[in-house]
Coordinates of N, CA, C and O in Angstrom, one line a residue:
X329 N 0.9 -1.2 0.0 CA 0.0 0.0 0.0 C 0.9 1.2 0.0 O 1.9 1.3 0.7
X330 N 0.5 2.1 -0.7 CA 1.2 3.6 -0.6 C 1.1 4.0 0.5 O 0.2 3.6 1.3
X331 N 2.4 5.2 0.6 CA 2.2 5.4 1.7 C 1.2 6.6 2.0 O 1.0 7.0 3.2
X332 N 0.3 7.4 0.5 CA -0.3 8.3 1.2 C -1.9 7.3 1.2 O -2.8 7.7 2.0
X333 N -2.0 6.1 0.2 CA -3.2 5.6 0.7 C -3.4 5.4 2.5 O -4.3 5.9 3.2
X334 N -2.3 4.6 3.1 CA -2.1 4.2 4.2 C -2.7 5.4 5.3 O -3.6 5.2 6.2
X335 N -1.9 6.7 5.2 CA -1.9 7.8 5.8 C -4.0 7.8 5.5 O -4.8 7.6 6.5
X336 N -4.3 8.1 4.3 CA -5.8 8.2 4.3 C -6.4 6.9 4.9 O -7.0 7.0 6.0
X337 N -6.4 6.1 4.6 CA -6.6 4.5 5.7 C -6.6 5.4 7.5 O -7.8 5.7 8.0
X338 N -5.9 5.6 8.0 CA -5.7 6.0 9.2 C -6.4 7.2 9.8 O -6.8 7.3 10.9
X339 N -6.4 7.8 8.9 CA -7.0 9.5 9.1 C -8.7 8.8 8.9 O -9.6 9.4 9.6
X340 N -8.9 8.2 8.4 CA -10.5 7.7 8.0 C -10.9 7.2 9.3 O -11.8 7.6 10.0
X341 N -10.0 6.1 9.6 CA -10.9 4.8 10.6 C -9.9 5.5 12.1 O -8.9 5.0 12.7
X342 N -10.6 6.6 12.3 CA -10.2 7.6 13.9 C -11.4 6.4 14.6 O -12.0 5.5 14.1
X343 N -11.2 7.0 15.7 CA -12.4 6.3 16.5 C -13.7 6.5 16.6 O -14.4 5.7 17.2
X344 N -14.1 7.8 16.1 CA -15.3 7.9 15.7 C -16.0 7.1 14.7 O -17.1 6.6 14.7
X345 N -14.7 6.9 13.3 CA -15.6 6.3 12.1 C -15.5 4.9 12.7 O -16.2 4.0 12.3
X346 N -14.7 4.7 13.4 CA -14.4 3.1 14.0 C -16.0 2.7 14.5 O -16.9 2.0 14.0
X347 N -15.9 3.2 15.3 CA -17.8 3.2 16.1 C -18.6 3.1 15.1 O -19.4 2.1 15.2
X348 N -18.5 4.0 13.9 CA -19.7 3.7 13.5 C -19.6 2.5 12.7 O -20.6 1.8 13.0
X349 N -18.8 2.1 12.0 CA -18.4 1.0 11.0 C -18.8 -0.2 11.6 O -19.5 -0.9 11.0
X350 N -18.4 -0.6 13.3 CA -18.5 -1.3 14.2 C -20.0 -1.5 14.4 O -20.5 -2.5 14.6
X351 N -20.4 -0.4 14.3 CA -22.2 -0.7 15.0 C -22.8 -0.8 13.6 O -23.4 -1.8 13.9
X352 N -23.0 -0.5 12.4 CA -23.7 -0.2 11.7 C -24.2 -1.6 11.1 O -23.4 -2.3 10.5
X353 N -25.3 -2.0 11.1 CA -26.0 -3.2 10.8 C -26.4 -4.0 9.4 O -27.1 -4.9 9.0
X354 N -25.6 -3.3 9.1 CA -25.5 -3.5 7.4 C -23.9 -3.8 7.0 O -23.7 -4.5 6.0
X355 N -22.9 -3.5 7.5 CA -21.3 -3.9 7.6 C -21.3 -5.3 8.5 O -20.5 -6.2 8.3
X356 N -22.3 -5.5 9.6 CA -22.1 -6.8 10.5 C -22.9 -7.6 9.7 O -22.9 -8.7 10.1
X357 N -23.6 -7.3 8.7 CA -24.3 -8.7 8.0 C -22.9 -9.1 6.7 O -22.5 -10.2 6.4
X358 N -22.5 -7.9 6.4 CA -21.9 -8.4 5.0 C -20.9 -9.1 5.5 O -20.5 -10.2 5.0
X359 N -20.3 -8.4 6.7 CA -18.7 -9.4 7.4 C -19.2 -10.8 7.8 O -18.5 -11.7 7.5
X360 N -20.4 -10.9 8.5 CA -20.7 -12.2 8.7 C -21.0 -13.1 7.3 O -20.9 -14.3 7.4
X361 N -21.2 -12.6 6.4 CA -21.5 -13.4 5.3 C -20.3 -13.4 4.1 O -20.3 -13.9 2.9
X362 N -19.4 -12.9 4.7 CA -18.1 -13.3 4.0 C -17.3 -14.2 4.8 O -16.4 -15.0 4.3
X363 N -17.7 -13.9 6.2 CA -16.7 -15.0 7.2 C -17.2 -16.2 7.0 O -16.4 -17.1 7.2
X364 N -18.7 -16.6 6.7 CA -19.1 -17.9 6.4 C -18.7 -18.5 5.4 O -18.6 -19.7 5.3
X365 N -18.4 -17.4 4.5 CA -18.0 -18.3 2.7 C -16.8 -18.6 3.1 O -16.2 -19.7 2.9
X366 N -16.2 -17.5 3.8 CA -14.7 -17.8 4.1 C -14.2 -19.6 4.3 O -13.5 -20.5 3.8
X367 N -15.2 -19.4 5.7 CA -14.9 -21.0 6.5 C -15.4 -22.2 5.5 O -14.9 -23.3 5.5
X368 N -16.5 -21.7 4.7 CA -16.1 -22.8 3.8 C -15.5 -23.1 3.0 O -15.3 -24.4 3.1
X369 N -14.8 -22.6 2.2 CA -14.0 -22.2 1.6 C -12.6 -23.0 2.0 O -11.9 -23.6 1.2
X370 N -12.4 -22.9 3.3 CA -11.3 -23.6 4.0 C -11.6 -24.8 3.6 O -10.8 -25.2 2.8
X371 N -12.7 -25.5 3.9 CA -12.9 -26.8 4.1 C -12.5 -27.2 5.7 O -12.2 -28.3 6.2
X372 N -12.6 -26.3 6.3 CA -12.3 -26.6 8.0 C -13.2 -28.3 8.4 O -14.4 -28.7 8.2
X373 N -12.2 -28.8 9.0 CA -13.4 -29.7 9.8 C -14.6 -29.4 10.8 O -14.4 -28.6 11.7
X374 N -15.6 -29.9 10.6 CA -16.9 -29.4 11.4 C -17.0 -30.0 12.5 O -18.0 -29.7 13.2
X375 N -15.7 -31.3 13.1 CA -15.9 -31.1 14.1 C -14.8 -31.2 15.7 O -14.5 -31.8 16.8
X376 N -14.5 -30.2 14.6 CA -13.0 -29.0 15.8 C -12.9 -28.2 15.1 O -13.0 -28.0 13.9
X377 N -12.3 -27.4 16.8 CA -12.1 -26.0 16.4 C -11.0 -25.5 15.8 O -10.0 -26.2 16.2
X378 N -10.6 -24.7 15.2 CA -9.3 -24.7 14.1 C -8.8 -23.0 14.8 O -9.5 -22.5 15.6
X379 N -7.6 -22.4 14.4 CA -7.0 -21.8 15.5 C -7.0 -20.7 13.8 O -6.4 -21.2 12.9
X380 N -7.4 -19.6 13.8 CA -7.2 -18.7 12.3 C -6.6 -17.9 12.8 O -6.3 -17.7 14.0
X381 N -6.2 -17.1 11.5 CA -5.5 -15.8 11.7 C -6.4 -15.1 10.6 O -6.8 -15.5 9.5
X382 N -6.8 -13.6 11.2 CA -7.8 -12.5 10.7 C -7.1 -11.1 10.3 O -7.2 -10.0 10.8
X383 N -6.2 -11.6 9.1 CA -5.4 -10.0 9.0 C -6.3 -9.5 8.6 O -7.3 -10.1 8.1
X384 N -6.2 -8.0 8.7 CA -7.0 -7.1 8.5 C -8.5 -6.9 9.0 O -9.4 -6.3 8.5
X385 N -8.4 -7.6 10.7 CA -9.9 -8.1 11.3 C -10.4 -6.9 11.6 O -11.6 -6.9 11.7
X386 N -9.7 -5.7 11.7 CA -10.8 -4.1 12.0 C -11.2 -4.5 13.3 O -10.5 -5.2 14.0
X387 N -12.3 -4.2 13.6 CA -13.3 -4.2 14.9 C -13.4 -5.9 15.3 O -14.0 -6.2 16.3
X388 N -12.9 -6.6 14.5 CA -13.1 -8.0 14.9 C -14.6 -8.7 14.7 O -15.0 -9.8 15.0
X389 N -15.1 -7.8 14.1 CA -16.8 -8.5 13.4 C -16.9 -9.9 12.5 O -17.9 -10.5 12.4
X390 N -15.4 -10.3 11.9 CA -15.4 -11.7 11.4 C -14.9 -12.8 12.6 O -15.1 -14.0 12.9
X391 N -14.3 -11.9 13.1 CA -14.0 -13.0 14.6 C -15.0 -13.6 15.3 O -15.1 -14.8 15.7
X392 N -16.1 -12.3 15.4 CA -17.2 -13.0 16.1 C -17.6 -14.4 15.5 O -17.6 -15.5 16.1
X393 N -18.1 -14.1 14.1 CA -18.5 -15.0 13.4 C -17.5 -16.6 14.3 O -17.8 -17.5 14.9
X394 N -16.7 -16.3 14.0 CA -15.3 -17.2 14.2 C -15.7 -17.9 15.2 O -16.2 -19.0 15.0
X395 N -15.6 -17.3 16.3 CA -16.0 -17.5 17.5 C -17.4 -18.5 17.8 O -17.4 -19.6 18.2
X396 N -18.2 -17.8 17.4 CA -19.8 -18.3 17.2 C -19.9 -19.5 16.6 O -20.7 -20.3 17.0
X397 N -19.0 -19.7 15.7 CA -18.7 -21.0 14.6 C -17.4 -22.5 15.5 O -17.1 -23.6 15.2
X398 N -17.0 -21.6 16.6 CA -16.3 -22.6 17.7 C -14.9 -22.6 17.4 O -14.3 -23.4 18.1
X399 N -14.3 -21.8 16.4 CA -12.8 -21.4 16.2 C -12.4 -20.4 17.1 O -13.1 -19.4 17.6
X400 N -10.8 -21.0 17.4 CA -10.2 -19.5 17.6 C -9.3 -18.9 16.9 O -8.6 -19.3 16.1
X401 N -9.6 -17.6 17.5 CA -9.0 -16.4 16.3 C -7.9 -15.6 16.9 O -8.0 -15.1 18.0
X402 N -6.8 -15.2 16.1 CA -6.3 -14.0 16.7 C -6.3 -13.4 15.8 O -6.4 -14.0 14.7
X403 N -6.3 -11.3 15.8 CA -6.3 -10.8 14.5 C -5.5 -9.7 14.7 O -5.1 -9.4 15.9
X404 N -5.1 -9.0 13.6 CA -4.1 -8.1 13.6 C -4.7 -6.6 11.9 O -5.2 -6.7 10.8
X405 N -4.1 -5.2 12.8 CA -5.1 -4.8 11.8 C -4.0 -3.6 12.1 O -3.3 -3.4 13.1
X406 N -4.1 -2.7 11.0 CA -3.1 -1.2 10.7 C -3.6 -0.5 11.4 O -2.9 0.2 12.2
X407 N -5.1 -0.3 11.6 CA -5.9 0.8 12.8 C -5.9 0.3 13.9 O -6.1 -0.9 14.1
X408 N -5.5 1.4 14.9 CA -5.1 1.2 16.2 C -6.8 1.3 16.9 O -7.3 0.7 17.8
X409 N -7.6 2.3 15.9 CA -8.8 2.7 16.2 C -9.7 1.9 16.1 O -10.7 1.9 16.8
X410 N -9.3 1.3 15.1 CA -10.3 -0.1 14.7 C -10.1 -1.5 15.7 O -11.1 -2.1 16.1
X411 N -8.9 -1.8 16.1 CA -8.4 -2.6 17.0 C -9.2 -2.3 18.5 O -9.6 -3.3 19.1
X412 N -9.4 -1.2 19.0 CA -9.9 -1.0 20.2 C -10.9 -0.5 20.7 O -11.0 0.2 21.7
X413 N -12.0 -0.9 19.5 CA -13.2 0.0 19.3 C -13.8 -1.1 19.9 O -14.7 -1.0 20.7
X414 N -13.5 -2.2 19.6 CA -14.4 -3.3 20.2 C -14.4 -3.7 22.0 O -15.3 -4.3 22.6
X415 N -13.7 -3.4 22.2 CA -13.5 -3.2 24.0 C -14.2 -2.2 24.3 O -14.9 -2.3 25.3
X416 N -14.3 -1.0 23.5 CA -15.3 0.2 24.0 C -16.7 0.2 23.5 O -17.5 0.9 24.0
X417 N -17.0 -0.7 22.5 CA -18.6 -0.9 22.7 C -19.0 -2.1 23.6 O -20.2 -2.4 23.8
X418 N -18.0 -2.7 24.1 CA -18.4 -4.5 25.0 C -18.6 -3.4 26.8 O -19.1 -3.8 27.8
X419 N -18.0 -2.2 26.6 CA -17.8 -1.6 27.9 C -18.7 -0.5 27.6 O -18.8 0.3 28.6
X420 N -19.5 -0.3 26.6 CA -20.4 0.9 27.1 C -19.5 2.1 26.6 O -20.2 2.8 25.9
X421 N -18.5 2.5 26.6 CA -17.6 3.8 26.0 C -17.9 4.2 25.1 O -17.2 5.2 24.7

């Protein structure tokens, strides 16, 4: 990625637009319905839990899926704001 795309990447997802991206109920259906194709896609076994990695997980909205689905996840992401928006909506912030 360039580095002034990156710089706009960063300046976009502050923690305001983080919140909203995170709450908005139309971004939590599409992530969930790409994390489904996703796991198929794998061909994961259905029955154990498989340990993923979520680059680029943002607010962690495919994780849930993950989660829900009985995998564990770790994820890693460029926004610091996107990373820690999810502890601040699980806490009310």
């Amino acid at each position: 990625m360039c580095k002034c795309l990156l710089v706009l990447y960063l300046q976009f997802y502050n923690e305001q637009e983080a919140k909203k991206y995170s709450q908005n109920s139309r971004m939590i259906e599409i992530q969930t319905q790409m994390s489904e194709r996703a796991v198929e896609l794998l061909s994961l076994p259905e029955d154990q839990p498989c340990y993923l990695l979520d680059v680029g997980c943002g607010s962690g909205l495919s994780g849930d899926y993950l989660s829900e689905a009985g995998h564990y996840w770790v994820g890693v992401d460029i926004s610091t704001a996107m990373l820690g928006i999810k502890c601040c909506i699980k806490s009310g912030k």
